Coordinates of N, CA and C in Angstrom, one line a residue:
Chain A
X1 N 81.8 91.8 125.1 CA 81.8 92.7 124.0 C 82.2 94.1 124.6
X2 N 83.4 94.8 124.0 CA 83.7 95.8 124.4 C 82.9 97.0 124.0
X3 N 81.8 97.4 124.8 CA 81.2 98.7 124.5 C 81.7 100.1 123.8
X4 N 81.3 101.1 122.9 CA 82.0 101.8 122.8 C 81.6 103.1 122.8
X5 N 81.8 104.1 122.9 CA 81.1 105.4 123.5 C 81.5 106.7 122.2
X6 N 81.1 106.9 121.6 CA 81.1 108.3 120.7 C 80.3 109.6 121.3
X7 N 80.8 110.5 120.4 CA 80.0 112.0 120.3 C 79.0 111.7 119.5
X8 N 78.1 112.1 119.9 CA 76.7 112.0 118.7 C 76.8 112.8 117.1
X9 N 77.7 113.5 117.2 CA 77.9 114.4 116.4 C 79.0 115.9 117.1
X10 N 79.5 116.4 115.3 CA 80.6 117.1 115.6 C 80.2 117.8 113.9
X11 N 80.6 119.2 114.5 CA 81.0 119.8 113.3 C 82.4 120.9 113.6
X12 N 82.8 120.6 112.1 CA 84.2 121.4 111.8 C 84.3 122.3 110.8
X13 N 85.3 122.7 110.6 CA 85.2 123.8 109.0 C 86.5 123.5 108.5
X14 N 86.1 123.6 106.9 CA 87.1 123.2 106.1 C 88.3 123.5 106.3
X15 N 89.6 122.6 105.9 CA 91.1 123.1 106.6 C 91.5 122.7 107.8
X16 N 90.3 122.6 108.7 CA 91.0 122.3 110.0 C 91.3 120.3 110.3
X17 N 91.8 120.5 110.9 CA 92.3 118.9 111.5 C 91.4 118.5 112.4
X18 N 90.9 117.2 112.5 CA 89.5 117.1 113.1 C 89.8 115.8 114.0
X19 N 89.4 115.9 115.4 CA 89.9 114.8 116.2 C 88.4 114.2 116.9
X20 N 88.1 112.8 116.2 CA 86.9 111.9 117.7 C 87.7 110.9 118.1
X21 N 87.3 111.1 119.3 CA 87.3 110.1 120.3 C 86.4 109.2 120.6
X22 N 87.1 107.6 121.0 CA 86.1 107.1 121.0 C 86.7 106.1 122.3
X23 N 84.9 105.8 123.3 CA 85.6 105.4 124.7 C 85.2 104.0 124.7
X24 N 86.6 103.2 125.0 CA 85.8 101.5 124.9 C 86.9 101.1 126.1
X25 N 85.9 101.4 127.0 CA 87.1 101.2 128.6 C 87.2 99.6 128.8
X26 N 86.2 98.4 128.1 CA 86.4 97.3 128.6 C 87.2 96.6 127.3
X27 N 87.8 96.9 126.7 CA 88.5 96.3 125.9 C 89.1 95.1 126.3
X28 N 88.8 94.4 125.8 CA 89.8 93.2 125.6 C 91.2 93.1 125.3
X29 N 92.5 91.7 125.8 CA 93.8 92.1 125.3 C 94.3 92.2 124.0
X30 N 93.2 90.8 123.9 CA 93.1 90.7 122.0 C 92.5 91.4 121.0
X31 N 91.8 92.6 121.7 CA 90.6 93.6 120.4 C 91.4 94.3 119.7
X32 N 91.4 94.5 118.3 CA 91.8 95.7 117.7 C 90.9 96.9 117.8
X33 N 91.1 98.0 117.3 CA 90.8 99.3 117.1 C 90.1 99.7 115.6
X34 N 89.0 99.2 114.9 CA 89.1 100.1 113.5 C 87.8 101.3 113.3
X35 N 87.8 102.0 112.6 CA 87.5 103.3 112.3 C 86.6 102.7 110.7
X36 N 85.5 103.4 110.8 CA 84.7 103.1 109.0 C 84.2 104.7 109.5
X37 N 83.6 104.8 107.8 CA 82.9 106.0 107.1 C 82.3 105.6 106.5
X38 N 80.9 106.2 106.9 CA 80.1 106.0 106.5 C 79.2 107.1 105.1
X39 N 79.1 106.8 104.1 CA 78.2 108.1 103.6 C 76.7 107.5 103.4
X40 N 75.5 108.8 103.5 CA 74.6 108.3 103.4 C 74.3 107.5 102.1
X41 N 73.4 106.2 102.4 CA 73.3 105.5 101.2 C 74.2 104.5 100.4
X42 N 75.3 104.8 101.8 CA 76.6 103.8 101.0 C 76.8 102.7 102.3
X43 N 77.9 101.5 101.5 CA 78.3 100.6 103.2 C 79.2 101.4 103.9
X44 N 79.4 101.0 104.7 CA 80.7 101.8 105.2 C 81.9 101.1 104.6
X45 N 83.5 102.2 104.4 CA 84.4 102.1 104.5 C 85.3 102.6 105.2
X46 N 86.5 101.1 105.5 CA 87.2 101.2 106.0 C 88.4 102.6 106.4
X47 N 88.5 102.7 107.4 CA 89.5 103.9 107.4 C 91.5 103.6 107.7
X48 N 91.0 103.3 108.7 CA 92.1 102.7 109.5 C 91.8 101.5 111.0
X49 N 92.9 100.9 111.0 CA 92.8 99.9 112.0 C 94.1 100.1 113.0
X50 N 94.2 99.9 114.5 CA 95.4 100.0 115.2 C 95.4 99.1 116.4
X51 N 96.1 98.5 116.9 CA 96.3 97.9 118.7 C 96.3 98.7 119.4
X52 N 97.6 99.5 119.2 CA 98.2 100.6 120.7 C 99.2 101.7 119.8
X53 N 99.5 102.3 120.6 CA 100.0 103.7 120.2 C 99.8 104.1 119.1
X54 N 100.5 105.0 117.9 CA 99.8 105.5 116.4 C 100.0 104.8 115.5
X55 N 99.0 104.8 114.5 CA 98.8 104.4 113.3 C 98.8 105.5 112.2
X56 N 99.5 105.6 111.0 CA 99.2 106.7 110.3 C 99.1 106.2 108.8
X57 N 97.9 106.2 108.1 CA 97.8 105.8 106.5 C 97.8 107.3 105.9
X58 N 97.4 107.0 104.3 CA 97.5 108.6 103.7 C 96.1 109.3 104.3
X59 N 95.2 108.7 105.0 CA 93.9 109.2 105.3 C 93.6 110.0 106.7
X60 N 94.5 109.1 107.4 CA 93.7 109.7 108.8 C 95.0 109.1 109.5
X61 N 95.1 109.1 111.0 CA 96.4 109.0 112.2 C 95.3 108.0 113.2
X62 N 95.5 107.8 114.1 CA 94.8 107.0 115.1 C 95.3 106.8 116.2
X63 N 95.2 107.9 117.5 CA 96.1 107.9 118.3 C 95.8 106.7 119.4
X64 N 96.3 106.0 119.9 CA 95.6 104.5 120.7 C 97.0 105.1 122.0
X65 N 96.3 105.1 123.4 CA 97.1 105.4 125.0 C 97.4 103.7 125.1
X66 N 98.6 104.2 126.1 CA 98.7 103.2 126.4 C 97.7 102.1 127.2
X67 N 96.9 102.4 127.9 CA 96.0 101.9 128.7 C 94.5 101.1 127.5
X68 N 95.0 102.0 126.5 CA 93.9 101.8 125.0 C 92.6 101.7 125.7
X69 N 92.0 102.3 126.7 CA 90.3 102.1 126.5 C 90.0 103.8 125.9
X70 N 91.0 104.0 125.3 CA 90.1 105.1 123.8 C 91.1 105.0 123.1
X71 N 90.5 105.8 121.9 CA 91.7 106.0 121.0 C 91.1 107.2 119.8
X72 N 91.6 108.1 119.4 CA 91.3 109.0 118.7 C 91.6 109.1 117.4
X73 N 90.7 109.1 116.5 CA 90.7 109.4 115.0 C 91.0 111.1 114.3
X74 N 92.2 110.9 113.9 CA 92.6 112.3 114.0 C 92.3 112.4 111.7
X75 N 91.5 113.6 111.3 CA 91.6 113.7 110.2 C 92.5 115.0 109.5
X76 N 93.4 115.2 109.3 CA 93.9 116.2 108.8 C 93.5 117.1 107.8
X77 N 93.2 118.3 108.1 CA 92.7 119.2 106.8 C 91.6 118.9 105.8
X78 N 90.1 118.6 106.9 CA 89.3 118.0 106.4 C 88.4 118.9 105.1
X79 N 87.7 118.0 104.4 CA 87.4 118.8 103.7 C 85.9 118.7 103.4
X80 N 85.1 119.3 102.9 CA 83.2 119.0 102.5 C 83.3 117.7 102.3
X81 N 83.9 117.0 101.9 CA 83.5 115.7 101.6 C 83.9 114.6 102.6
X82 N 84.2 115.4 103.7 CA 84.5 114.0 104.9 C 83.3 114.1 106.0
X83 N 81.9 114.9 105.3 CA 81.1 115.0 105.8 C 80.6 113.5 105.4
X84 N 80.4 112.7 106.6 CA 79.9 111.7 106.9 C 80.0 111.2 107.9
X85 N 79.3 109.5 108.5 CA 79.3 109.4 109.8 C 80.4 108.3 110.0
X86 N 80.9 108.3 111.2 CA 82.2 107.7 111.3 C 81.9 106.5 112.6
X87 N 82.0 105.4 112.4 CA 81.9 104.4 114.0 C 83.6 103.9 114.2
X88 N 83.3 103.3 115.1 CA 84.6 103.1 116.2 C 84.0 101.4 116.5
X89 N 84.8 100.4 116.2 CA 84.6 99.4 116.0 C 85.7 98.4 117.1
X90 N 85.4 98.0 118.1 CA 86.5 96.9 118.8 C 85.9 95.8 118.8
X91 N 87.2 95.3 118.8 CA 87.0 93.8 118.8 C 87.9 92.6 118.4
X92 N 87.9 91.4 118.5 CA 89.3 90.6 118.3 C 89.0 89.8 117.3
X93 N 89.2 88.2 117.4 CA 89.0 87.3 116.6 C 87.3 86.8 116.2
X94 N 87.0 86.5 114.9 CA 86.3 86.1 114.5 C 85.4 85.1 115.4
X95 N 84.3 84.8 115.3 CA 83.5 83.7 116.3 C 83.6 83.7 117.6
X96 N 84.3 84.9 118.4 CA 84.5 84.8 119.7 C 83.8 86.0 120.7
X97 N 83.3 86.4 119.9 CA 82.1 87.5 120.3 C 80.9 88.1 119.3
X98 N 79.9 88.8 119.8 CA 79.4 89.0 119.2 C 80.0 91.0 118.3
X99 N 79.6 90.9 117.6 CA 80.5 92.3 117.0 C 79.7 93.2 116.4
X100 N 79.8 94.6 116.8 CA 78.7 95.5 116.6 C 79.6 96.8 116.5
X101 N 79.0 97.8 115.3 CA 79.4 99.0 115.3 C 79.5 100.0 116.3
X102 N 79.9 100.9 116.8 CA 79.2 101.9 118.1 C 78.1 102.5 117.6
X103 N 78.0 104.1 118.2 CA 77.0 104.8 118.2 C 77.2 105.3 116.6
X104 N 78.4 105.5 116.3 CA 78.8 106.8 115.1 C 79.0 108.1 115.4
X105 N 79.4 108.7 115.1 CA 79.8 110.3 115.1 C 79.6 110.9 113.6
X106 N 78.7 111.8 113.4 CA 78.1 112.7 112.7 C 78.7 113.9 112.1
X107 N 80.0 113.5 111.9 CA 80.8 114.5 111.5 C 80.3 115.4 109.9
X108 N 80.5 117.1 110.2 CA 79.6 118.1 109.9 C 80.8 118.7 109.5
X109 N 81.0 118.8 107.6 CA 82.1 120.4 107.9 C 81.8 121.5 107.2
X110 N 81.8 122.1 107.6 CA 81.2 123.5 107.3 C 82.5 124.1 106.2
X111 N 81.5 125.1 105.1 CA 82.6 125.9 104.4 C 83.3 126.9 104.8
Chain B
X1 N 87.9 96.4 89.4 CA 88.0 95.0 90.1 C 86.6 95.9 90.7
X2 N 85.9 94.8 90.4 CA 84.6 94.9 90.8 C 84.4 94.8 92.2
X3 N 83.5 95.6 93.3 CA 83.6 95.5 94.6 C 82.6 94.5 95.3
X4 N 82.0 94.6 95.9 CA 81.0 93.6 96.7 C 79.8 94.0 96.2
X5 N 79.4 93.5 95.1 CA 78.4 93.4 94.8 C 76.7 92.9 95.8
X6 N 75.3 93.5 95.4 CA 74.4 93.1 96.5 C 73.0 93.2 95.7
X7 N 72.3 92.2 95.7 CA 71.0 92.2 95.0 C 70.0 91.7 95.9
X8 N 68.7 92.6 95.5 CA 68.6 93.5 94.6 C 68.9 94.7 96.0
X9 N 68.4 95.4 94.8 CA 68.7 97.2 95.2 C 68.3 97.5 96.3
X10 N 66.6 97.6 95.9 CA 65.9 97.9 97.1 C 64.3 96.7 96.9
X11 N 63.5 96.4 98.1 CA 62.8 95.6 97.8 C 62.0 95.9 99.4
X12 N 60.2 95.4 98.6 CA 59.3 95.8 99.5 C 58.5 94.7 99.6
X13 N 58.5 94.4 101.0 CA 57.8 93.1 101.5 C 56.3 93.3 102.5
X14 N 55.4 92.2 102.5 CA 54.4 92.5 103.3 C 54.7 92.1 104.5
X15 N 54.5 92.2 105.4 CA 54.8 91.3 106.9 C 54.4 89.6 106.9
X16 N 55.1 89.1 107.4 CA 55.0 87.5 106.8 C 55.1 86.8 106.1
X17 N 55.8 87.8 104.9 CA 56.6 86.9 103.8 C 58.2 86.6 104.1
X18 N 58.6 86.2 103.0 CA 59.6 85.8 103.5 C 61.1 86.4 102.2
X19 N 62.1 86.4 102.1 CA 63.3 87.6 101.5 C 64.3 86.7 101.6
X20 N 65.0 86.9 100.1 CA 66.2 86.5 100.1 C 67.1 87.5 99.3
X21 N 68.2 87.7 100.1 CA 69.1 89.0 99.3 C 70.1 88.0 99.2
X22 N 71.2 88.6 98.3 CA 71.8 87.9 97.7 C 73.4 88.9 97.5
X23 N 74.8 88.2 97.9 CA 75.9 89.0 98.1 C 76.9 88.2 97.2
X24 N 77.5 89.4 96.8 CA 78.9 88.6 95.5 C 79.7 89.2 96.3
X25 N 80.9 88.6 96.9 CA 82.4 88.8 97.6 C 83.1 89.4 96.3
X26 N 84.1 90.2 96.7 CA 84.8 90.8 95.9 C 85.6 89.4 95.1
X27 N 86.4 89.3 94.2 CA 87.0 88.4 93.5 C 88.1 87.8 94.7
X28 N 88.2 86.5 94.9 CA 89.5 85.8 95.9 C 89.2 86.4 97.5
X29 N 88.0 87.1 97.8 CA 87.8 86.9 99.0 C 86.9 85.9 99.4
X30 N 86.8 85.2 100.8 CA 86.8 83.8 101.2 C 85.8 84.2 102.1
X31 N 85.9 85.4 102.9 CA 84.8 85.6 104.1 C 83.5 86.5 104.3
X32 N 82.9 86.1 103.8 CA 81.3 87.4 103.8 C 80.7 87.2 105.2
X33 N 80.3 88.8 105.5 CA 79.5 88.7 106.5 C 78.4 89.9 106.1
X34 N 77.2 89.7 107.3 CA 75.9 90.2 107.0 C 75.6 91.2 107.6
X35 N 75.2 92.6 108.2 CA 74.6 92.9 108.7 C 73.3 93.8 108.5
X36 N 72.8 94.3 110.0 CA 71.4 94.9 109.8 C 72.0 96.6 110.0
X37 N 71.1 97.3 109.2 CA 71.2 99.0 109.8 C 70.6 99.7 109.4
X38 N 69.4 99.7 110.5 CA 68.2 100.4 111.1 C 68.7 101.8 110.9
X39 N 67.5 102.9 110.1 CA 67.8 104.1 109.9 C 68.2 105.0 111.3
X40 N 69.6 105.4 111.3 CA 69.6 106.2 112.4 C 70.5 105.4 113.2
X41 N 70.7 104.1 112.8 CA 72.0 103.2 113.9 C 73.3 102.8 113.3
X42 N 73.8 102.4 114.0 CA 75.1 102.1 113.2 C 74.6 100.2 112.8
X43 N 75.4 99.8 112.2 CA 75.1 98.2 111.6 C 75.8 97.7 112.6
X44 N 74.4 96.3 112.9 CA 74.8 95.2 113.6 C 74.9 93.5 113.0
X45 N 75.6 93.2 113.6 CA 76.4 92.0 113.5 C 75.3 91.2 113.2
X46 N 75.3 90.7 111.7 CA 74.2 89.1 111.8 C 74.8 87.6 111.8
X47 N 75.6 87.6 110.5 CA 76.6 86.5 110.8 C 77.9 86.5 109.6
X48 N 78.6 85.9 109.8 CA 79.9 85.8 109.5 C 80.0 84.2 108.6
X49 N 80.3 84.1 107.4 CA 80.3 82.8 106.8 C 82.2 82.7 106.5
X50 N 82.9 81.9 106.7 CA 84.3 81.4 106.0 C 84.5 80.5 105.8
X51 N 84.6 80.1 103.9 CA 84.8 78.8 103.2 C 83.6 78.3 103.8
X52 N 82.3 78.7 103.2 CA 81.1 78.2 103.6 C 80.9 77.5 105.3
X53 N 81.4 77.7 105.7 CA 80.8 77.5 107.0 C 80.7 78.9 108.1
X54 N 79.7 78.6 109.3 CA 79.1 79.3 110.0 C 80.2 80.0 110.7
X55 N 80.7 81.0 111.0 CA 82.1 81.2 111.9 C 81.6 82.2 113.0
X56 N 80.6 82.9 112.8 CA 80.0 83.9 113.9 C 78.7 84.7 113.4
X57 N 78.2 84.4 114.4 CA 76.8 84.8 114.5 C 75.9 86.0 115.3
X58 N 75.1 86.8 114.8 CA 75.1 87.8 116.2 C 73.4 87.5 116.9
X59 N 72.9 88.7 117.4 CA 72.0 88.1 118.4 C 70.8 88.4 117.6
X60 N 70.1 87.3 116.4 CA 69.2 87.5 115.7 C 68.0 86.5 115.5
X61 N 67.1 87.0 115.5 CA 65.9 85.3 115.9 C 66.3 84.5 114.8
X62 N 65.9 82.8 114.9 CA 66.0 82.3 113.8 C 65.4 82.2 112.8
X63 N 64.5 83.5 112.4 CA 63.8 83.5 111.4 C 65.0 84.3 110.3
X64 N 65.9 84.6 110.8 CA 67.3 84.9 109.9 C 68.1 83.5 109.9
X65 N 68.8 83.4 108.6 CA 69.6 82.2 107.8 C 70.2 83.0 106.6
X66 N 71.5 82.4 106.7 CA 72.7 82.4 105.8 C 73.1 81.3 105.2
X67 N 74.0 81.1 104.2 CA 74.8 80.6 103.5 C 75.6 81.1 102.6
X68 N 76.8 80.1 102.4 CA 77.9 81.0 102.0 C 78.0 79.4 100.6
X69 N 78.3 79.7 99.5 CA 78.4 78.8 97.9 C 79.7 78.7 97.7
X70 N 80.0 78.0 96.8 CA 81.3 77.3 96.3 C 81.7 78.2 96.3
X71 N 81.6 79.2 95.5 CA 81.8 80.3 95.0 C 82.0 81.6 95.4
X72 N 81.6 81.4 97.0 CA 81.8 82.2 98.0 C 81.1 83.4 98.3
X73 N 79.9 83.6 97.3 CA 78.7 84.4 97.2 C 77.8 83.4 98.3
X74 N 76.9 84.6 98.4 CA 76.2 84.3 99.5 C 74.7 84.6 99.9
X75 N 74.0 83.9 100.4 CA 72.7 84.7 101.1 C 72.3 85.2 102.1
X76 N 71.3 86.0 102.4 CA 70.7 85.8 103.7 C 69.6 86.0 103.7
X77 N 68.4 84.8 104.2 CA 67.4 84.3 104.2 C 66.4 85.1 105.6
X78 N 65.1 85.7 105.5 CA 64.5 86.1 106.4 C 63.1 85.6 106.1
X79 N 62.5 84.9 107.4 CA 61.4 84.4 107.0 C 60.5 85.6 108.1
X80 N 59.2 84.9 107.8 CA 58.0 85.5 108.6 C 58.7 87.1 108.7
X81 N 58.7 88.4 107.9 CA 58.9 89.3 108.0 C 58.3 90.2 109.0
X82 N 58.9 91.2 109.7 CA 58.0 92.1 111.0 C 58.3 93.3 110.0
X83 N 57.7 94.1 110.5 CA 57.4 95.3 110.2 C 59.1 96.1 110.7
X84 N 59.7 95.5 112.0 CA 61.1 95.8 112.5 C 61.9 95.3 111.8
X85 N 62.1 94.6 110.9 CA 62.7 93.9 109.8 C 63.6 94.6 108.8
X86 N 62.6 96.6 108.4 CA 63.2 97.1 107.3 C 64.2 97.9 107.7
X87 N 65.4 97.8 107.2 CA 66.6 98.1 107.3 C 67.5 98.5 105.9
X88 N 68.4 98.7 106.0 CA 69.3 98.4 104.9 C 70.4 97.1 105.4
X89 N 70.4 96.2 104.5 CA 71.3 95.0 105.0 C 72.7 95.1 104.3
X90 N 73.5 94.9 105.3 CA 74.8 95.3 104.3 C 75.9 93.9 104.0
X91 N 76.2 93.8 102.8 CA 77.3 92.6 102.9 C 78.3 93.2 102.8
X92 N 79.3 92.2 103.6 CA 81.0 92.9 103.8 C 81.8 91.6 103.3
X93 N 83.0 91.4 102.4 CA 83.4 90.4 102.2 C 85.1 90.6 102.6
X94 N 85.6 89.9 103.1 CA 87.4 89.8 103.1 C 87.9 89.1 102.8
X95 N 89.3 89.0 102.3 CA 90.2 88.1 102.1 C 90.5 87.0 103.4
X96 N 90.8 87.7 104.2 CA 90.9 86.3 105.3 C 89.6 86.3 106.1
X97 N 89.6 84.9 106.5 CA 88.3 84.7 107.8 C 89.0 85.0 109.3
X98 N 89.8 85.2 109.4 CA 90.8 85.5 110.7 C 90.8 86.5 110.7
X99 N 89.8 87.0 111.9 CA 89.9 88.2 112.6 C 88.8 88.8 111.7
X100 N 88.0 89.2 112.3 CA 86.5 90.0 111.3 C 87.0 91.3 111.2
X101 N 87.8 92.1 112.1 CA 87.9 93.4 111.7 C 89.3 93.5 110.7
X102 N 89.7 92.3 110.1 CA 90.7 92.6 109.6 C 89.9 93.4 108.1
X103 N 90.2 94.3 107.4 CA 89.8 95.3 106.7 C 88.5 94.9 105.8
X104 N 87.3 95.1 106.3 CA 86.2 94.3 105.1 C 85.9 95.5 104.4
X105 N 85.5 95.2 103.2 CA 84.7 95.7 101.9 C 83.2 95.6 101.6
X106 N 82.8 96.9 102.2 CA 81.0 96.8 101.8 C 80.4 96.8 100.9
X107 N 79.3 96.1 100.9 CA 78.7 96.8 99.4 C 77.5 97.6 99.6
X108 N 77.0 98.2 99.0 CA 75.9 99.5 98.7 C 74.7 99.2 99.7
X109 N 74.3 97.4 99.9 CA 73.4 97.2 100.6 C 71.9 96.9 100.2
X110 N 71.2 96.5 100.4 CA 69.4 96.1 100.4 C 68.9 97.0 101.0
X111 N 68.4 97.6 100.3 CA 66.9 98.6 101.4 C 65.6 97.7 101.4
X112 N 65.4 96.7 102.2 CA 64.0 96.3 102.6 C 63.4 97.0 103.8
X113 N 62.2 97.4 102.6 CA 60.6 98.0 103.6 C 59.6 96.1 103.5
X114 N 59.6 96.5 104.8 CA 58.2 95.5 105.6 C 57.4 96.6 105.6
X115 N 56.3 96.2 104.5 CA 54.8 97.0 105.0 C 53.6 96.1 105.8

């Protein structure tokens, strides 16, 4: 199971572009990369998902190195409402490991 | 289009009883899975059902049990309740069983207190 390492928390202020990183140095060849948000009280959803280099939806970017044991969640022009908690999720095929959230990141944005 | 539905809401048990929550997959999705999330952690992995059968499991005593119905709703069964038990349990459903991180759909979740 590829471990994965976050910030405990991060705060930002409105407008700015907001970047976590997240460290999963034992990656496997077959893991993907995906990203959930979490709000209090809710399940999580999905953000984005990537292998290697960038991903870009209308929501967020996902920068993935070549070497991919990190990959960074980039939010653009965040706003009060992207206050929630974010995990960093690797992993490959169904039944071939066990699969667990990371720590999460506690993302805070200030007005 | 209704999302993943989860019953009940919230629910209060004594230690040693025994729980059954109950998960509706979004419409035409095939793969539900279960997990636990302890206030303050991220959610972990209980198990993974596709086209009713068992496809992944995570590291949970057997006093946890699943199943997945024709119909592709689902349960998950906890006997002899601990007091470490209360969580919020979340069900996630997808369209494919290939590949768990392929994009799943939460739903709101079970708040079980073990008193």
């Amino acid at each position: 199971l590829a471990k994965t390492t976050q910030p405990i928390s991060m705060d930002s202020y409105e407008g700015q572009e907001v970047n976590i990183t997240c460290s999963h140095n034992n990656i496997a060849t077959n893991d993907y990369i995906t990203w959930y948000q979490q709000f209090p009280s809710q399940g999580p959803r999905f953000i984005i998902q990537g292998y290697k280099t960038k991903v870009t939806n209308e929501v967020a970017s996902l920068f993935i190195p070549a070497d991919r044991k990190s990959s960074t969640l980039s939010l653009p022009r965040v706003s009060l409402s992207d206050t929630a908690v974010y995990y960093c999720l690797v992993g490959g095929d169904f039944g071939n490991e066990k699969l667990t959230f990371g720590t999460g990141t506690r993302l805070t944005i200030i007005p | 289009d209704a999302g993943v539905t989860q019953s009940p809401t919230h629910l209060i048990k004594t230690r040693g009883q025994h729980v059954t929550l109950r998960c509706s997959p979004i419409s035409g999705h095939k793969s539900v899975s279960w997990y636990q999330q302890v206030l303050g952690q991220g959610p972990q992995f209980i198990f993974q059902y596709y086209e009713k059968e068992e496809r992944g499991r995570g590291n949970f005593p057997d006093r946890f049990s699943a199943r997945q119905f024709p119909n592709y709703s689902s349960e998950l069964n906890v006997n002899a309740l601990l007091l470490g038990d209360s969580a919020l349990y979340l069900c996630a459903s997808s369209f494919t069983g290939t590949g768990v991180f392929y994009e799943q759909y939460f739903g709101p979740g079970t708040r079980l207190t073990v008193t």
